Short mmCIF file of C-alpha atoms and ligand atoms in Angstrom, two decimals:
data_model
loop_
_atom_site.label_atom_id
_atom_site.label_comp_id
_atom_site.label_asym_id
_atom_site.label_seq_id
_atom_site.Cartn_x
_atom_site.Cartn_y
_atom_site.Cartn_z
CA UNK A 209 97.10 62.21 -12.89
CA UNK A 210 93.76 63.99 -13.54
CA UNK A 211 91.03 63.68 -11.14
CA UNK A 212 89.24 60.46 -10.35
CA UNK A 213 86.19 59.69 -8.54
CA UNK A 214 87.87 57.07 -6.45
CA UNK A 215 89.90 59.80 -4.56
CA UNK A 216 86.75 60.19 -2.10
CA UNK A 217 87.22 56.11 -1.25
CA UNK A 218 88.98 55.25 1.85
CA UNK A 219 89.08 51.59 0.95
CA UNK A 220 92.21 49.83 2.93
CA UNK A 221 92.05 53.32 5.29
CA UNK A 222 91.42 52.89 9.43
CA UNK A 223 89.83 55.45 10.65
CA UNK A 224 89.19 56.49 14.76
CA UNK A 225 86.45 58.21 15.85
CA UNK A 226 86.13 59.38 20.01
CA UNK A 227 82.66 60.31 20.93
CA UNK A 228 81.09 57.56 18.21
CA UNK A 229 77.97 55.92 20.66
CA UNK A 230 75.80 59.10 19.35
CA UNK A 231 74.90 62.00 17.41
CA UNK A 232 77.74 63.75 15.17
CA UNK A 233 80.29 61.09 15.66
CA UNK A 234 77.59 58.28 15.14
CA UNK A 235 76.56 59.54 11.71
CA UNK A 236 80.72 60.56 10.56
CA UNK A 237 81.56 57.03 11.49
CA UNK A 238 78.84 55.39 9.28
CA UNK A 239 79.59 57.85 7.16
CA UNK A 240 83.96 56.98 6.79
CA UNK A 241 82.78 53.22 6.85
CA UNK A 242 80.42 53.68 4.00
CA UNK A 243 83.46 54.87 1.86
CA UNK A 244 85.31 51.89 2.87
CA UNK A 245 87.38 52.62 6.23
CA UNK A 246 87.64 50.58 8.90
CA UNK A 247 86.23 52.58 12.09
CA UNK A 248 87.45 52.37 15.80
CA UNK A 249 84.69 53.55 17.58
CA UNK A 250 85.97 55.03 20.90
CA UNK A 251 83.69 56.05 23.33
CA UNK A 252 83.53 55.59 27.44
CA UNK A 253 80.75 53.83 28.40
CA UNK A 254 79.62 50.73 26.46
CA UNK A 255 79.97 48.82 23.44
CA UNK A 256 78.39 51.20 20.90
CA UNK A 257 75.87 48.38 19.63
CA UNK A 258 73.85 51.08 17.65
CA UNK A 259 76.84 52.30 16.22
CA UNK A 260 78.28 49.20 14.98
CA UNK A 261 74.65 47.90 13.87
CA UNK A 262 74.52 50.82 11.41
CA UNK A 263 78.33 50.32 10.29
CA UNK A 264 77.55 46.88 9.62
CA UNK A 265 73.91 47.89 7.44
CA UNK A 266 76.30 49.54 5.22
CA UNK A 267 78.74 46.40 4.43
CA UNK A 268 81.46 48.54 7.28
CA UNK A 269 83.43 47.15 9.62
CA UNK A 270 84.42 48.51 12.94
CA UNK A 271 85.58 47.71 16.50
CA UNK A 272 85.22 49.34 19.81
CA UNK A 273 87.96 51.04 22.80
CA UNK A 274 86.80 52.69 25.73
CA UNK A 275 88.09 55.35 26.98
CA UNK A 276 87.62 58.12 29.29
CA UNK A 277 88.75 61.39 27.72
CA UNK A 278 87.93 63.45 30.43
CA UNK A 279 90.95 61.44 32.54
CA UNK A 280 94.06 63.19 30.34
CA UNK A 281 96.57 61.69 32.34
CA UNK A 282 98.99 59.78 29.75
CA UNK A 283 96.28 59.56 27.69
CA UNK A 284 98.71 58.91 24.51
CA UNK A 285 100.40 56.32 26.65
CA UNK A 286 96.54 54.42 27.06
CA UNK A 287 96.49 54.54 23.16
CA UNK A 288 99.13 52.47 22.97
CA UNK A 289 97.35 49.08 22.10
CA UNK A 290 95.20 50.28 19.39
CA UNK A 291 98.59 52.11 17.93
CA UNK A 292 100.53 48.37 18.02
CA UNK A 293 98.14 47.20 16.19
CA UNK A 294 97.25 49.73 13.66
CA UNK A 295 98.43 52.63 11.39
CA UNK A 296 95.57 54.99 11.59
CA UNK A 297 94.99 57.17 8.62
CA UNK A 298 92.00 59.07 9.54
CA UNK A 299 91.41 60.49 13.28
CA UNK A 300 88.15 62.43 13.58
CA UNK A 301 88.24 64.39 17.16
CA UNK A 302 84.32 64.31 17.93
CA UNK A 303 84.19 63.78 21.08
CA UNK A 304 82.26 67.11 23.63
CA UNK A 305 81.09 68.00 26.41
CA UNK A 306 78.45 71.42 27.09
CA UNK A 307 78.09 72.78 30.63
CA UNK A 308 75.57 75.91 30.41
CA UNK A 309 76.12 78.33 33.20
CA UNK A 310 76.30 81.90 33.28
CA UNK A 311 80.24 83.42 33.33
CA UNK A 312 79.30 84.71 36.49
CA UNK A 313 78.59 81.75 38.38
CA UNK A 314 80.38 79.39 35.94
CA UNK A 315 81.86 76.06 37.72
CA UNK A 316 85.24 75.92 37.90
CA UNK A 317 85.27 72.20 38.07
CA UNK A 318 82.84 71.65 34.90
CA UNK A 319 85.03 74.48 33.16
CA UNK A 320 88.08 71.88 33.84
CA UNK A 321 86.14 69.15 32.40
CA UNK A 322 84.88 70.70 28.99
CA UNK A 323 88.39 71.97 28.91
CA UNK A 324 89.88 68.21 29.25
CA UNK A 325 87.27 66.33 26.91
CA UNK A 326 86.84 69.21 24.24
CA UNK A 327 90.44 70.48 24.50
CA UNK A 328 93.72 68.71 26.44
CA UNK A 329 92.64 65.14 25.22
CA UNK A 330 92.04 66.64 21.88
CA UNK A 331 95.91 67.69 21.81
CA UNK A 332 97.14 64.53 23.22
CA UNK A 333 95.23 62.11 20.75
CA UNK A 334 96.67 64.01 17.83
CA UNK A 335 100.16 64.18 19.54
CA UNK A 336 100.15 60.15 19.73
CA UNK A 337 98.55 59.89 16.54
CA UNK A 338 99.91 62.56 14.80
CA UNK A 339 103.53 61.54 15.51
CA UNK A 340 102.32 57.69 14.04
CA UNK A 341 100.64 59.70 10.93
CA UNK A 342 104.15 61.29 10.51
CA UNK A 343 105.97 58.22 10.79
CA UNK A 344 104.28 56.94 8.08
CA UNK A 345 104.20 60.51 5.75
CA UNK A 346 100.59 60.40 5.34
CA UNK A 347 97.34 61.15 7.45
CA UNK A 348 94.29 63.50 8.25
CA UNK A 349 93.15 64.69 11.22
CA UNK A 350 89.55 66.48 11.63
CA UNK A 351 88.26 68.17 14.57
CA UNK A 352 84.66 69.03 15.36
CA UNK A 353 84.85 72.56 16.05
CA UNK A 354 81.62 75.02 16.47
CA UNK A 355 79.87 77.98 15.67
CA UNK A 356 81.36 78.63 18.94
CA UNK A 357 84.68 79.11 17.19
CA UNK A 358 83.77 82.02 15.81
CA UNK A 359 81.15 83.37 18.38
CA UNK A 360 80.80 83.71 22.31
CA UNK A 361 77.49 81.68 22.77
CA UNK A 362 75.12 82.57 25.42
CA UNK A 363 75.62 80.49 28.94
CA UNK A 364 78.30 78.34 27.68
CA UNK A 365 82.01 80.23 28.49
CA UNK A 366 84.00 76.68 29.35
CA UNK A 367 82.69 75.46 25.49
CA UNK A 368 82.91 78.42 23.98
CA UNK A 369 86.66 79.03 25.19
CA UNK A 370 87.28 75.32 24.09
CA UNK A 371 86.16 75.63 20.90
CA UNK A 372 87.87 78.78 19.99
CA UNK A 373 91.09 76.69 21.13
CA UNK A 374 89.93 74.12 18.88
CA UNK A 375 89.90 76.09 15.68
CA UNK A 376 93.58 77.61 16.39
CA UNK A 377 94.90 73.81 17.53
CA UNK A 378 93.69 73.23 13.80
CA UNK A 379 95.91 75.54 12.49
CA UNK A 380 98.93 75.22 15.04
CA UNK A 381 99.00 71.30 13.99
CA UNK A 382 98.66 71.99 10.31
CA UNK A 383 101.30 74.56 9.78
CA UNK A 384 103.89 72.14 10.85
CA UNK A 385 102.42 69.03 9.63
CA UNK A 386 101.52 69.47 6.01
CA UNK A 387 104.93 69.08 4.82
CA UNK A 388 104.87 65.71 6.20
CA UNK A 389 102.20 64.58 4.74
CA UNK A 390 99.66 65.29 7.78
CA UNK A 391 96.55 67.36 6.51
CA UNK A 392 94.81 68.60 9.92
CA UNK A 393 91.18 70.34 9.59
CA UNK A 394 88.01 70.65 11.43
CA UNK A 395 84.53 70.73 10.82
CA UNK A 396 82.38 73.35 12.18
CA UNK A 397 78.57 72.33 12.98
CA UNK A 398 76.48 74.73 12.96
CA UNK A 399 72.77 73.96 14.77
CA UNK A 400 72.82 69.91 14.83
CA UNK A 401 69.88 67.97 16.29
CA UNK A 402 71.55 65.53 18.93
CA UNK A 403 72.11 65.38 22.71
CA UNK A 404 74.05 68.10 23.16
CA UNK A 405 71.42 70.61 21.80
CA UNK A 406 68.29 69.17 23.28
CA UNK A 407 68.24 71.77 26.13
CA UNK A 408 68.05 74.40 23.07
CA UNK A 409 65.03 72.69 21.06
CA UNK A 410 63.73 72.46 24.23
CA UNK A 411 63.38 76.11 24.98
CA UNK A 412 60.86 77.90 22.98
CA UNK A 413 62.12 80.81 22.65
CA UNK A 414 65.78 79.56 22.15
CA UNK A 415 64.24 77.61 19.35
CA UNK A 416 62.32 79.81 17.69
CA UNK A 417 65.39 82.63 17.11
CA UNK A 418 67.90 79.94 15.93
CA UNK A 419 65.51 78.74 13.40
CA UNK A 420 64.63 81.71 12.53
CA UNK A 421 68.24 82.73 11.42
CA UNK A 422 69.44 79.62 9.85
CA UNK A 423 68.92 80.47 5.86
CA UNK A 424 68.24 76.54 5.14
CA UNK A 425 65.18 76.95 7.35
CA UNK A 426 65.32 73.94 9.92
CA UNK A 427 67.93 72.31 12.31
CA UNK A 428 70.71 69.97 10.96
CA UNK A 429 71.12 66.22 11.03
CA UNK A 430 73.67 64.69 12.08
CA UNK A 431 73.58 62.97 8.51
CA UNK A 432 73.89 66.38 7.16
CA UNK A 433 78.35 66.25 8.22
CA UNK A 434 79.01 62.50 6.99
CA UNK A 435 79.76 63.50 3.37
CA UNK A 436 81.66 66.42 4.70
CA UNK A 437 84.02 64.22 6.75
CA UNK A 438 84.65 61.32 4.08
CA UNK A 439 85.98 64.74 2.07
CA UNK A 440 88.16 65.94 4.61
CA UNK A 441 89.58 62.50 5.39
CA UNK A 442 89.87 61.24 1.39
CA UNK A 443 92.60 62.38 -1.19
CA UNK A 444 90.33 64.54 -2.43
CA UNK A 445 91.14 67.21 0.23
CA UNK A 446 94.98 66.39 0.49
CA UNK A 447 95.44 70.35 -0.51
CA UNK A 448 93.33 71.39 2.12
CA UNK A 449 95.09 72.16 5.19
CA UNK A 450 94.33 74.30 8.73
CA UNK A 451 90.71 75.21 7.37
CA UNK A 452 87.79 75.40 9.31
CA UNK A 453 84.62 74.22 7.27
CA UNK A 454 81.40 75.47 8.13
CA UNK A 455 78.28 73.36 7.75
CA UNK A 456 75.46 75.49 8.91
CA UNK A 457 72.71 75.65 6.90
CA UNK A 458 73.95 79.47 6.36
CA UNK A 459 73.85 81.04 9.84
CA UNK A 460 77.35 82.01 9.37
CA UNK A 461 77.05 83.94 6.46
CA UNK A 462 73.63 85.69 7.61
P1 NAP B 723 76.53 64.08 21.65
O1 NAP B 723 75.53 63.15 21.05
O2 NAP B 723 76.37 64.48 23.08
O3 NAP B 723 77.97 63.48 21.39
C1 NAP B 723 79.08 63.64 22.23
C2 NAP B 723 79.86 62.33 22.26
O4 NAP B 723 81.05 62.50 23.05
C3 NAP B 723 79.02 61.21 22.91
O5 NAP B 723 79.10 60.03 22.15
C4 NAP B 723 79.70 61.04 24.26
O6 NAP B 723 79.57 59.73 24.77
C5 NAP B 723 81.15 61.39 23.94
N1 NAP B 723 81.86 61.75 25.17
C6 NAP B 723 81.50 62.68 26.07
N2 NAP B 723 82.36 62.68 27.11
C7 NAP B 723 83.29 61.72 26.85
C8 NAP B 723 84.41 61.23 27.55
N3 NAP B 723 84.75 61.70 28.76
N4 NAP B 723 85.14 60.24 26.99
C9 NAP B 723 84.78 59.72 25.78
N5 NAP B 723 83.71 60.14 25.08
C10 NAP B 723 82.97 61.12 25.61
O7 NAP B 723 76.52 65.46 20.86
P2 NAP B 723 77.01 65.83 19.38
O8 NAP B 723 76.26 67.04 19.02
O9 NAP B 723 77.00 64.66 18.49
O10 NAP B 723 78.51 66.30 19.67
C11 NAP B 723 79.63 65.83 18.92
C12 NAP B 723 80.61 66.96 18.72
O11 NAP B 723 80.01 67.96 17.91
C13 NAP B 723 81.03 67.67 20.02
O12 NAP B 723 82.41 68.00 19.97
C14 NAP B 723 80.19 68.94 19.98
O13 NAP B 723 80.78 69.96 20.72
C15 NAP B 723 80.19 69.21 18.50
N6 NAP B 723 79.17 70.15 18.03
C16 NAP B 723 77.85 69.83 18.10
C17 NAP B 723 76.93 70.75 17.60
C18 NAP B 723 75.45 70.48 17.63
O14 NAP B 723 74.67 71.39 17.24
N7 NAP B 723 74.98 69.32 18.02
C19 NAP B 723 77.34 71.96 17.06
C20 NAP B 723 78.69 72.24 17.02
C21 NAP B 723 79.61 71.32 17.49
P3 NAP B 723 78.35 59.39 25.79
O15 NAP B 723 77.08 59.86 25.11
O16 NAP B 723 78.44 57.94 25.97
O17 NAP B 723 78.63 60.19 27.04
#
């Protein structure tokens, strides 16, 4: 069959989001709900109201687990409630942590914990998922990777090393999952204004040189990945697989 506009719908789809109280994962979840999924919002500290209020301003529906992704231990295992009582078709990994310290004094404890919530639970959500996704011969996975997946950052080792492991996750999971059906791909951000990048606008200087290399000319929304996501989670992308797509405003290709 030829191609139809309805392959970007995710109508009758579930999707999970982790890190969906702000920012990035905020604006993907409106975004998936918008096309028609229904979103659990996971996130570890309250109820998401915001979230929920803007899923519900655009006819969505959605629910909310909490979680603590930083705590790895049998983290599939906690899953197991939402996974009785749904097949989830879409699982965007959003959820991150920054710790900015120079390499040379870098925290060994906050490296461990950008490693767990960027990285480890990252592996162990798509394990549990993943293995549902290829009981039922269908699914997409998309991980927020970074800039920082291609380059080393400045101050920022512990996300810089998780993000690299991000990208190559990507592509570990996707080589042996397409053939069942399992398209895994992330999402690379390039400079996004939200939480995690308020120390940056906040520094002059900083702010000045990153705007001045991003071609587009200002800082991204977090809008500015929605439509990127409902792609990557739709039939529309079911022969994309293992790619990491930049959205950047052109820094990378400067
Ligand atoms: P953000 O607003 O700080 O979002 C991070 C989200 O992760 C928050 O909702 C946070 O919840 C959640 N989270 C943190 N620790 C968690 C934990 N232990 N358990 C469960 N949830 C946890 O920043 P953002 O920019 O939207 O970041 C989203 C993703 O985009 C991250 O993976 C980040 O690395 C990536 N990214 C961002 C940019 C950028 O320019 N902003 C660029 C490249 C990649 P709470 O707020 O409740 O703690």
């Amino acid at each position: 069959m030829s191609f139809q506009l309805d392959y970007f719908s995710l109508k009758g789809k579930t999707a999970l989001v982790t890190g969906a109280r702000t920012g990035i994962g905020q604006a993907i979840s409106v975004g998936l709900a918008a096309a028609g999924a229904h979103l659990i919002l996971v996130g570890h500290r309250d109820n998401m109201q915001e979230t929920q209020e803007k899923i519900a301003d655009v006819n969505g529906t959605s629910e909310t687990f909490l979680i603590d992704l930083s705590d790895v231990d049998n983290l599939g295992a906690k899953l197991e409630p939402v996974l009785a009582k749904y097949q989830i078709d879409i699982l965007v990994n959003n959820a991150g942590v920054i710790y900015r310290e120079p390499a040379a004094a870098h925290n060994v404890q906050e490296w461990n914990r950008v490693m767990d919530v960027n990285i480890n639970s990252v592996f162990m959500l798509s394990q549990a998922i993943g293995n549902q996704m290829i009981a039922n011969g269908a699914g997409k996975i998309i991980n927020i990777a970074s800039l920082l997946s291609f380059q080393g950052g400045i101050n920022v080792p512990s996300y810089t090393a998780s993000k690299h492991a991000i990208a190559g996750l990507t592509k570990a999971l996707a080589n042996e999952w397409a053939s069942k059906g399992v398209q895994v791909n992330a999402i690379a951000p390039g400079y996004i204004s939200t939480n995690n990048t308020e120390a940056l606008r906040n520094d002059d200087v900083r702010n000045q040189s990153i705007l001045e290399r991003i071609p587009a000319g200002r800082w991204g929304q977090a809008d500015d990945l929605a439509g990127t996501a409902v792609f990557l989670a739709s039939r529309a992308s079911d022969y994309v697989s293992g790619h990491v797509l930049v959205v950047d405003g052109g820094w990378m290709g400067r």
